[in-house]
């Protein structure tokens, strides 16, 4: 779109509100897990307040380890259900949201998505003040789920970037989005524990609420609509089954210049990446508490280091190795998955804190594959159908956490530390091997065909 496609402004449209949302989520993520553990200790296990406070005051003590061993199996179940709430309805809605946004525009999805998260953090701001069963905290996840959740936001954001960019600069725009997300994560990870230590749970969620309100207003008043000639938004037409049928046809129909094998391999690789990411995030803090006795601040320092190295690795991989050295997208993707594989293996054999930081250094290229594979997918679809293709991609990515949380929770709760090496990280390593094999298949498929299959497709007359 001519009025927003040029200059520096295209880097300040959908990236800032996404960065604010990720800041809010990172700021509250570990704090919320800690709150669930504490509520489980106080309410579910009916342990007195003095003993439960040991989890905050001396998390490496014998008493803390004893309470953790009793509480963590229950906490892991709550986190699994949380993941299901965040995934089930948004996965269903995403089948319709992409095709719907092709017709009615991207902005309605962005506004409703940020509004849903605003309501979620408002609810948390109240619930954290009451000494109630930790299961009630899951009520806060219902509003964003009905608004499409993070799935709808990331879908609309990817479609928006595809609308305002060309094939040449799309990979870098997507990489810049990844970097913006990482910056938000970094700030939230470091500031969250500091705010919590000084003001407590409620102020953490109030700050997150303010960030989401700002993001909603930013999109509402500053971000222009990129879809030309869009119809007046009609939410009543959202559940139009013909839109889903068109989406499926656009992704499976044989056409010149459209290699279905490449597209579906990229979709599967991205979905498996999300599965591992969601699974590891579910048990990561629990593992660090049980294996190393880390508290919120120690784990936040580790996460912050992970994000910093991820930003550096993504920019170095996409810009330096990709644009200047000329390394292919598939080769960089293999590098990313290999980096993640080594990192997962080191975590499995962790028994000292510095081992976790070693895994961060060797896994710094782990996020490179995401913008590259999405760029390949976007170049393989007609401009007018980009919402449909990304909608199916996002739907598959959203469905996979439905299996991630139960799988990782079951394995972790069955083989908790001090069992060594930790089997849960070896599961991740196995998935990364599968992803490497998939990308090798993509490279083999690319070698069979000319480069014109990455040109935007011309829609065939029905």
Short mmCIF file of C-alpha atoms in Angstrom, two decimals:
data_model
loop_
_atom_site.label_atom_id
_atom_site.label_comp_id
_atom_site.label_asym_id
_atom_site.label_seq_id
_atom_site.Cartn_x
_atom_site.Cartn_y
_atom_site.Cartn_z
CA UNK A 1 0.00 0.00 0.00
CA UNK A 2 1.61 3.19 -1.24
CA UNK A 3 0.80 5.47 1.68
CA UNK A 4 2.45 3.27 4.29
CA UNK A 5 4.91 1.08 2.40
CA UNK A 6 7.88 3.44 2.26
CA UNK A 7 10.34 4.96 4.69
CA UNK A 8 10.98 4.24 8.34
CA UNK A 9 7.29 4.41 9.31
CA UNK A 10 6.63 0.87 8.15
CA UNK A 11 8.95 -0.28 10.95
CA UNK A 12 6.79 1.54 13.55
CA UNK A 13 3.29 0.30 12.70
CA UNK A 14 2.56 -3.18 14.06
CA UNK A 15 5.91 -3.72 15.80
CA UNK A 16 5.52 -1.28 18.78
CA UNK A 17 2.14 -2.61 20.00
CA UNK A 18 3.38 -6.19 19.66
CA UNK A 19 6.47 -5.24 21.65
CA UNK A 20 4.27 -3.74 24.38
CA UNK A 21 2.14 -6.88 24.56
CA UNK A 22 5.16 -9.15 24.80
CA UNK A 23 6.59 -6.85 27.47
CA UNK A 24 3.39 -7.32 29.48
CA UNK A 25 3.41 -11.10 28.99
CA UNK A 26 7.09 -11.46 29.85
CA UNK A 27 6.70 -9.21 32.85
CA UNK A 28 3.91 -11.38 34.26
CA UNK A 29 4.83 -14.85 32.95
CA UNK A 30 7.22 -16.08 35.64
CA UNK A 31 5.40 -14.00 38.28
CA UNK A 32 2.15 -15.78 37.44
CA UNK A 33 3.78 -19.20 37.67
CA UNK A 34 5.20 -18.22 41.04
CA UNK A 35 1.74 -17.03 42.13
CA UNK A 36 0.21 -20.37 41.12
CA UNK A 37 2.90 -22.25 43.09
CA UNK A 38 2.32 -20.05 46.14
CA UNK A 39 -1.50 -20.37 45.94
CA UNK A 40 -1.11 -24.13 45.56
CA UNK A 41 1.01 -24.22 48.70
CA UNK A 42 -1.36 -22.00 50.72
CA UNK A 43 -4.79 -23.14 49.49
CA UNK A 44 -4.53 -26.53 47.81
CA UNK A 45 -1.97 -28.08 50.18
CA UNK A 46 -3.19 -25.99 53.16
CA UNK A 47 0.36 -25.25 54.34
CA UNK A 48 0.74 -22.29 56.67
CA UNK A 49 1.88 -18.93 55.33
CA UNK A 50 5.26 -18.97 57.10
CA UNK A 51 6.32 -22.21 55.45
CA UNK A 52 5.03 -21.15 52.03
CA UNK A 53 7.01 -17.91 52.21
CA UNK A 54 10.16 -20.04 52.21
CA UNK A 55 9.53 -20.47 48.46
CA UNK A 56 10.28 -16.74 48.09
CA UNK A 57 12.79 -16.18 50.86
CA UNK A 58 15.02 -19.26 50.53
CA UNK A 59 14.08 -21.25 47.43
CA UNK A 60 17.19 -23.45 47.66
CA UNK A 61 16.48 -24.72 51.18
CA UNK A 62 15.48 -28.28 52.00
CA UNK A 63 12.01 -27.14 53.07
CA UNK A 64 11.50 -25.31 49.77
CA UNK A 65 12.55 -28.38 47.78
CA UNK A 66 10.13 -30.50 49.82
CA UNK A 67 7.22 -28.13 49.17
CA UNK A 68 8.15 -27.86 45.47
CA UNK A 69 8.15 -31.64 45.09
CA UNK A 70 4.63 -31.78 46.50
CA UNK A 71 3.25 -28.72 44.71
CA UNK A 72 4.78 -28.99 41.23
CA UNK A 73 2.73 -31.97 39.97
CA UNK A 74 -0.45 -29.99 40.75
CA UNK A 75 0.97 -26.78 39.30
CA UNK A 76 1.95 -28.54 36.08
CA UNK A 77 -1.67 -29.68 35.62
CA UNK A 78 -2.92 -26.10 36.06
CA UNK A 79 -0.39 -24.85 33.52
CA UNK A 80 -1.47 -27.58 31.11
CA UNK A 81 -5.13 -26.52 31.34
CA UNK A 82 -4.04 -22.89 30.93
CA UNK A 83 -2.31 -23.84 27.70
CA UNK A 84 -5.44 -25.65 26.47
CA UNK A 85 -7.62 -22.59 27.14
CA UNK A 86 -5.16 -20.38 25.27
CA UNK A 87 -5.05 -22.75 22.31
CA UNK A 88 -8.36 -24.53 21.65
CA UNK A 89 -10.76 -21.70 20.80
CA UNK A 90 -8.12 -19.47 19.12
CA UNK A 91 -7.08 -22.44 16.95
CA UNK A 92 -10.67 -22.86 15.80
CA UNK A 93 -11.19 -19.13 15.25
CA UNK A 94 -7.98 -18.75 13.27
CA UNK A 95 -9.45 -20.95 10.52
CA UNK A 96 -11.92 -18.15 9.83
CA UNK A 97 -10.01 -15.04 10.86
CA UNK A 98 -7.44 -15.07 8.05
CA UNK A 99 -9.91 -15.33 5.15
CA UNK A 100 -12.22 -12.89 6.96
CA UNK A 101 -9.40 -10.34 7.28
CA UNK A 102 -8.64 -10.64 3.54
CA UNK A 103 -12.11 -9.19 2.95
CA UNK A 104 -12.70 -6.91 5.94
CA UNK A 105 -9.17 -5.81 6.83
CA UNK A 106 -6.46 -6.51 9.39
CA UNK A 107 -7.20 -3.71 11.85
CA UNK A 108 -10.35 -5.20 13.44
CA UNK A 109 -8.35 -8.31 14.41
CA UNK A 110 -5.57 -6.20 15.89
CA UNK A 111 -7.90 -4.02 17.96
CA UNK A 112 -10.00 -6.89 19.31
CA UNK A 113 -6.90 -8.97 20.10
CA UNK A 114 -5.20 -6.27 22.17
CA UNK A 115 -8.50 -5.46 23.89
CA UNK A 116 -8.85 -9.12 24.94
CA UNK A 117 -5.44 -9.12 26.61
CA UNK A 118 -6.27 -5.83 28.32
CA UNK A 119 -9.29 -7.46 29.95
CA UNK A 120 -7.17 -10.46 30.95
CA UNK A 121 -4.65 -8.36 32.86
CA UNK A 122 -7.43 -6.33 34.52
CA UNK A 123 -8.87 -9.59 35.88
CA UNK A 124 -5.43 -10.69 37.11
CA UNK A 125 -5.02 -7.35 38.89
CA UNK A 126 -8.03 -8.23 41.06
CA UNK A 127 -7.61 -11.98 41.45
CA UNK A 128 -4.02 -11.77 42.68
CA UNK A 129 -5.22 -9.87 45.78
CA UNK A 130 -7.52 -12.66 46.95
CA UNK A 131 -6.31 -15.81 48.66
CA UNK A 132 -8.30 -18.13 46.38
CA UNK A 133 -7.77 -21.50 44.76
CA UNK A 134 -5.20 -21.20 41.92
CA UNK A 135 -7.68 -22.73 39.47
CA UNK A 136 -9.71 -19.49 39.57
CA UNK A 137 -6.77 -17.66 37.98
CA UNK A 138 -7.56 -19.46 34.73
CA UNK A 139 -10.77 -17.41 34.38
CA UNK A 140 -8.64 -14.50 33.18
CA UNK A 141 -7.68 -16.41 30.03
CA UNK A 142 -11.26 -16.70 28.78
CA UNK A 143 -11.69 -13.12 27.35
CA UNK A 144 -8.55 -13.17 25.16
CA UNK A 145 -9.44 -16.69 23.99
CA UNK A 146 -12.81 -15.45 22.69
CA UNK A 147 -11.00 -12.59 20.93
CA UNK A 148 -8.70 -15.02 19.12
CA UNK A 149 -5.84 -14.82 21.60
CA UNK A 150 -2.25 -14.35 20.58
CA UNK A 151 -3.04 -16.48 17.53
CA UNK A 152 -5.28 -13.77 16.04
CA UNK A 153 -2.78 -11.04 16.80
CA UNK A 154 0.20 -12.78 15.28
CA UNK A 155 -1.90 -13.79 12.26
CA UNK A 156 -3.06 -10.22 11.66
CA UNK A 157 0.48 -8.92 12.21
CA UNK A 158 2.04 -11.30 9.68
CA UNK A 159 -0.67 -10.49 7.15
CA UNK A 160 -0.19 -6.78 7.75
CA UNK A 161 3.55 -7.00 7.11
CA UNK A 162 2.93 -9.04 3.96
CA UNK A 163 0.49 -6.36 2.77
CA UNK A 164 2.96 -3.48 3.09
CA UNK A 165 6.20 -5.17 1.97
CA UNK A 166 7.68 -6.64 -1.17
CA UNK A 167 9.24 -10.06 -1.65
CA UNK A 168 12.69 -8.48 -1.38
CA UNK A 169 12.37 -6.90 2.07
CA UNK A 170 9.75 -9.18 3.66
CA UNK A 171 12.23 -11.49 5.37
CA UNK A 172 13.99 -8.54 7.01
CA UNK A 173 10.65 -7.02 8.09
CA UNK A 174 9.66 -10.31 9.69
CA UNK A 175 13.08 -10.53 11.33
CA UNK A 176 12.61 -6.98 12.67
CA UNK A 177 9.27 -8.09 14.12
CA UNK A 178 11.05 -10.99 15.83
CA UNK A 179 13.63 -8.54 17.18
CA UNK A 180 10.90 -6.19 18.46
CA UNK A 181 9.20 -9.10 20.19
CA UNK A 182 12.52 -10.07 21.75
CA UNK A 183 13.12 -6.53 22.99
CA UNK A 184 9.71 -6.54 24.66
CA UNK A 185 10.46 -9.92 26.20
CA UNK A 186 13.84 -8.72 27.42
CA UNK A 187 12.49 -5.61 29.14
CA UNK A 188 9.62 -7.53 30.69
CA UNK A 189 11.83 -10.34 31.96
CA UNK A 190 14.17 -7.96 33.77
CA UNK A 191 11.64 -5.40 35.03
CA UNK A 192 8.98 -7.88 36.16
CA UNK A 193 10.90 -9.27 39.17
CA UNK A 194 12.06 -5.77 40.17
CA UNK A 195 8.50 -4.44 40.23
CA UNK A 196 7.31 -7.55 42.05
CA UNK A 197 9.99 -7.35 44.74
CA UNK A 198 9.17 -3.71 45.45
CA UNK A 199 5.38 -3.58 45.02
CA UNK A 200 3.99 -7.13 44.89
CA UNK A 201 1.77 -9.05 42.48
CA UNK A 202 -0.98 -6.47 41.88
CA UNK A 203 1.29 -3.67 40.61
CA UNK A 204 2.92 -6.08 38.15
CA UNK A 205 -0.45 -6.84 36.57
CA UNK A 206 -1.51 -3.17 36.68
CA UNK A 207 1.60 -2.18 34.70
CA UNK A 208 0.84 -4.98 32.21
CA UNK A 209 -2.73 -3.66 31.90
CA UNK A 210 -1.45 -0.14 31.13
CA UNK A 211 0.82 -1.54 28.40
CA UNK A 212 -2.06 -3.37 26.73
CA UNK A 213 -4.34 -0.33 26.91
CA UNK A 214 -1.59 1.74 25.25
CA UNK A 215 -1.14 -0.91 22.53
CA UNK A 216 -4.89 -0.97 21.84
CA UNK A 217 -5.09 2.83 21.52
CA UNK A 218 -1.93 2.87 19.36
CA UNK A 219 -3.50 0.47 16.84
CA UNK A 220 -6.88 2.17 16.98
CA UNK A 221 -5.66 5.70 16.26
CA UNK A 222 -2.26 5.37 14.55
CA UNK A 223 -2.10 2.16 12.49
CA UNK A 224 -3.77 2.53 9.07
CA UNK A 225 -5.74 -0.24 7.38
CA UNK A 226 -3.59 -1.87 4.63
CA UNK A 227 -6.34 -3.79 2.80
CA UNK A 228 -7.66 -1.93 -0.21
CA UNK A 229 -11.39 -1.68 -0.84
CA UNK A 230 -12.26 -3.67 2.25
CA UNK A 231 -15.95 -4.07 3.04
CA UNK A 232 -17.52 -2.74 6.20
CA UNK A 233 -16.51 -5.14 8.96
CA UNK A 234 -19.25 -7.66 9.71
CA UNK A 235 -18.49 -9.99 12.60
CA UNK A 236 -21.66 -11.90 11.81
CA UNK A 237 -20.05 -13.21 8.62
CA UNK A 238 -17.01 -14.54 10.51
CA UNK A 239 -18.18 -18.16 10.64
CA UNK A 240 -18.68 -18.50 6.91
CA UNK A 241 -17.70 -22.04 6.01
CA UNK A 242 -17.05 -21.02 2.41
CA UNK A 243 -14.14 -18.89 3.65
CA UNK A 244 -12.54 -21.97 5.17
CA UNK A 245 -13.15 -23.95 1.99
CA UNK A 246 -11.43 -21.22 -0.03
CA UNK A 247 -8.53 -21.22 2.43
CA UNK A 248 -8.05 -24.98 2.15
CA UNK A 249 -8.26 -24.88 -1.65
CA UNK A 250 -5.66 -22.12 -1.83
CA UNK A 251 -3.25 -24.29 0.17
CA UNK A 252 -3.79 -27.66 -1.54
CA UNK A 253 -4.70 -26.78 -5.13
CA UNK A 254 -2.05 -27.66 -7.71
CA UNK A 255 -0.98 -24.52 -9.59
CA UNK A 256 1.96 -23.36 -11.65
CA UNK A 257 4.60 -21.77 -9.44
CA UNK A 258 3.07 -23.17 -6.26
CA UNK A 259 4.97 -26.06 -4.68
CA UNK A 260 2.70 -27.60 -2.06
CA UNK A 261 5.47 -29.80 -0.69
CA UNK A 262 7.62 -26.79 0.19
CA UNK A 263 4.74 -24.86 1.76
CA UNK A 264 3.53 -27.76 3.87
CA UNK A 265 7.03 -28.72 4.96
CA UNK A 266 7.55 -25.14 6.17
CA UNK A 267 4.20 -25.21 7.99
CA UNK A 268 5.02 -28.50 9.72
CA UNK A 269 8.49 -27.29 10.72
CA UNK A 270 7.04 -24.10 12.21
CA UNK A 271 4.35 -26.07 14.03
CA UNK A 272 6.89 -28.43 15.59
CA UNK A 273 8.95 -25.42 16.66
CA UNK A 274 5.92 -23.98 18.44
CA UNK A 275 5.23 -27.35 20.05
CA UNK A 276 8.72 -27.46 21.55
CA UNK A 277 8.69 -23.77 22.52
CA UNK A 278 5.33 -24.05 24.31
CA UNK A 279 6.28 -27.30 25.98
CA UNK A 280 9.59 -25.96 27.27
CA UNK A 281 8.01 -22.72 28.50
CA UNK A 282 5.47 -24.75 30.49
CA UNK A 283 8.10 -26.62 32.50
CA UNK A 284 11.15 -24.31 32.22
CA UNK A 285 10.71 -22.40 35.49
CA UNK A 286 9.64 -25.56 37.35
CA UNK A 287 12.77 -27.36 36.12
CA UNK A 288 15.07 -24.51 37.18
CA UNK A 289 13.48 -24.35 40.64
CA UNK A 290 13.70 -28.08 41.23
CA UNK A 291 17.12 -28.75 39.65
CA UNK A 292 19.02 -25.59 40.60
CA UNK A 293 16.89 -23.98 43.32
CA UNK A 294 16.51 -20.77 41.30
CA UNK A 295 14.10 -18.03 42.38
CA UNK A 296 12.24 -15.58 40.14
CA UNK A 297 15.18 -13.19 39.81
CA UNK A 298 17.70 -15.90 38.92
CA UNK A 299 15.42 -17.42 36.32
CA UNK A 300 14.63 -13.98 34.91
CA UNK A 301 18.33 -13.26 34.51
CA UNK A 302 18.67 -16.49 32.59
CA UNK A 303 15.67 -15.70 30.37
CA UNK A 304 16.96 -12.19 29.75
CA UNK A 305 20.33 -13.52 28.66
CA UNK A 306 18.51 -15.98 26.40
CA UNK A 307 16.53 -13.16 24.76
CA UNK A 308 19.61 -10.95 24.28
CA UNK A 309 21.50 -13.73 22.58
CA UNK A 310 18.40 -14.54 20.53
CA UNK A 311 18.16 -10.97 19.23
CA UNK A 312 21.83 -10.95 18.35
CA UNK A 313 21.61 -14.37 16.70
CA UNK A 314 18.52 -13.50 14.63
CA UNK A 315 19.94 -10.21 13.33
CA UNK A 316 23.34 -11.77 12.66
CA UNK A 317 21.80 -14.75 10.90
CA UNK A 318 19.23 -12.96 8.74
CA UNK A 319 21.11 -9.75 7.91
CA UNK A 320 24.79 -10.75 7.91
CA UNK A 321 24.77 -14.40 6.90
CA UNK A 322 21.63 -14.12 4.76
CA UNK A 323 21.86 -10.75 3.01
CA UNK A 324 25.61 -10.12 2.93
CA UNK A 325 27.20 -13.56 2.88
CA UNK A 326 24.40 -15.08 0.81
CA UNK A 327 23.65 -18.17 2.88
CA UNK A 328 20.35 -19.68 1.70
CA UNK A 329 17.20 -19.60 3.80
CA UNK A 330 17.16 -23.36 4.14
CA UNK A 331 20.80 -23.52 5.24
CA UNK A 332 20.14 -20.86 7.88
CA UNK A 333 17.08 -22.79 9.05
CA UNK A 334 19.16 -25.95 9.47
CA UNK A 335 21.69 -23.87 11.43
CA UNK A 336 18.88 -22.64 13.68
CA UNK A 337 17.54 -26.12 14.41
CA UNK A 338 21.03 -27.50 14.97
CA UNK A 339 21.67 -24.67 17.43
CA UNK A 340 18.45 -25.55 19.27
CA UNK A 341 19.35 -29.25 19.28
CA UNK A 342 22.70 -28.61 20.98
CA UNK A 343 21.06 -26.27 23.49
CA UNK A 344 18.43 -28.88 24.44
CA UNK A 345 21.08 -31.58 24.93
CA UNK A 346 23.09 -29.32 27.27
CA UNK A 347 19.97 -28.57 29.35
CA UNK A 348 19.28 -32.27 29.69
CA UNK A 349 22.71 -32.79 31.28
CA UNK A 350 22.56 -29.65 33.45
CA UNK A 351 23.62 -29.90 37.08
CA UNK A 352 25.31 -26.50 37.55
CA UNK A 353 23.88 -23.00 36.81
CA UNK A 354 26.52 -22.13 34.22
CA UNK A 355 25.40 -25.09 32.10
CA UNK A 356 22.10 -23.31 31.47
CA UNK A 357 23.98 -20.22 30.29
CA UNK A 358 26.16 -22.38 28.05
CA UNK A 359 22.99 -23.68 26.41
CA UNK A 360 21.96 -20.07 25.78
CA UNK A 361 25.23 -19.22 24.03
CA UNK A 362 25.19 -22.28 21.79
CA UNK A 363 21.46 -21.81 21.05
CA UNK A 364 21.70 -18.17 19.99
CA UNK A 365 20.71 -18.91 16.38
CA UNK A 366 17.61 -20.80 17.48
CA UNK A 367 15.10 -18.15 16.34
CA UNK A 368 16.50 -17.53 12.85
CA UNK A 369 14.23 -20.06 11.15
CA UNK A 370 10.92 -18.35 12.00
CA UNK A 371 11.13 -15.23 9.77
CA UNK A 372 12.85 -17.18 6.98
CA UNK A 373 10.28 -19.95 6.74
CA UNK A 374 7.39 -17.48 6.91
CA UNK A 375 9.01 -15.43 4.15
CA UNK A 376 9.17 -18.57 1.98
CA UNK A 377 5.49 -19.26 2.67
CA UNK A 378 4.44 -15.68 1.92
CA UNK A 379 6.28 -15.69 -1.41
CA UNK A 380 4.43 -18.85 -2.42
CA UNK A 381 0.92 -17.42 -2.18
CA UNK A 382 -1.04 -14.85 -4.22
CA UNK A 383 -1.18 -11.42 -2.61
CA UNK A 384 -4.97 -11.57 -2.31
CA UNK A 385 -4.77 -14.96 -0.57
CA UNK A 386 -1.97 -14.26 1.87
CA UNK A 387 -4.44 -14.10 4.76
CA UNK A 388 -5.75 -17.55 3.90
CA UNK A 389 -2.31 -19.14 3.78
CA UNK A 390 -1.14 -17.47 7.00
CA UNK A 391 -4.47 -18.35 8.60
CA UNK A 392 -3.90 -22.05 7.97
CA UNK A 393 -0.28 -21.74 9.09
CA UNK A 394 -1.28 -19.99 12.30
CA UNK A 395 -4.09 -22.49 12.92
CA UNK A 396 -1.67 -25.40 12.72
CA UNK A 397 0.80 -23.54 14.97
CA UNK A 398 -1.97 -22.85 17.47
CA UNK A 399 -3.25 -26.41 17.53
CA UNK A 400 0.15 -27.94 18.31
CA UNK A 401 0.34 -26.54 21.89
CA UNK A 402 -2.75 -28.64 22.61
CA UNK A 403 -0.39 -31.60 22.51
CA UNK A 404 2.68 -29.77 23.82
CA UNK A 405 1.42 -28.98 27.30
CA UNK A 406 0.09 -32.50 28.08
CA UNK A 407 3.16 -34.18 26.56
CA UNK A 408 5.76 -32.08 28.36
CA UNK A 409 3.77 -31.98 31.60
CA UNK A 410 3.32 -35.76 31.66
CA UNK A 411 6.98 -36.49 30.95
CA UNK A 412 8.25 -33.86 33.37
CA UNK A 413 5.96 -34.89 36.24
CA UNK A 414 6.88 -38.56 35.68
CA UNK A 415 10.64 -37.97 35.44
CA UNK A 416 11.31 -34.94 37.62
CA UNK A 417 14.75 -34.00 38.95
CA UNK A 418 16.93 -35.34 40.51
CA UNK A 419 16.62 -37.90 37.68
CA UNK A 420 19.66 -37.32 35.43
CA UNK A 421 19.93 -36.62 32.54
CA UNK A 422 16.53 -34.95 32.32
CA UNK A 423 14.40 -36.80 29.70
CA UNK A 424 12.21 -33.78 28.97
CA UNK A 425 14.99 -31.93 27.16
CA UNK A 426 15.93 -35.05 25.18
CA UNK A 427 12.37 -35.03 23.84
CA UNK A 428 13.03 -31.52 22.49
CA UNK A 429 16.31 -32.68 20.95
CA UNK A 430 14.46 -35.46 19.12
CA UNK A 431 11.95 -32.99 17.67
CA UNK A 432 14.78 -30.77 16.40
CA UNK A 433 16.26 -33.73 14.53
CA UNK A 434 12.90 -34.20 12.79
CA UNK A 435 12.82 -30.50 11.85
CA UNK A 436 16.30 -30.67 10.34
CA UNK A 437 15.20 -33.60 8.16
CA UNK A 438 12.14 -31.62 7.03
CA UNK A 439 14.25 -28.63 5.97
CA UNK A 440 16.61 -30.93 4.09
CA UNK A 441 13.55 -32.15 2.19
CA UNK A 442 12.64 -28.54 1.39
CA UNK A 443 16.14 -27.94 0.02
CA UNK A 444 15.90 -31.07 -2.14
CA UNK A 445 12.53 -29.93 -3.46
CA UNK A 446 13.87 -26.46 -4.24
CA UNK A 447 16.68 -27.96 -6.24
CA UNK A 448 14.18 -29.62 -8.60
CA UNK A 449 12.43 -26.49 -9.69
CA UNK A 450 13.31 -23.06 -11.03
CA UNK A 451 13.28 -19.94 -8.89
CA UNK A 452 10.02 -18.73 -10.43
CA UNK A 453 8.05 -20.88 -8.01
CA UNK A 454 8.74 -18.17 -5.42
CA UNK A 455 7.13 -15.49 -7.55
CA UNK A 456 3.66 -14.38 -6.33
CA UNK A 457 1.03 -16.59 -7.91
CA UNK A 458 -1.48 -15.22 -10.39
CA UNK A 459 -4.94 -16.33 -9.33
CA UNK A 460 -6.45 -18.66 -11.90
CA UNK A 461 -9.91 -18.06 -13.28
CA UNK A 462 -12.26 -20.53 -11.69
#
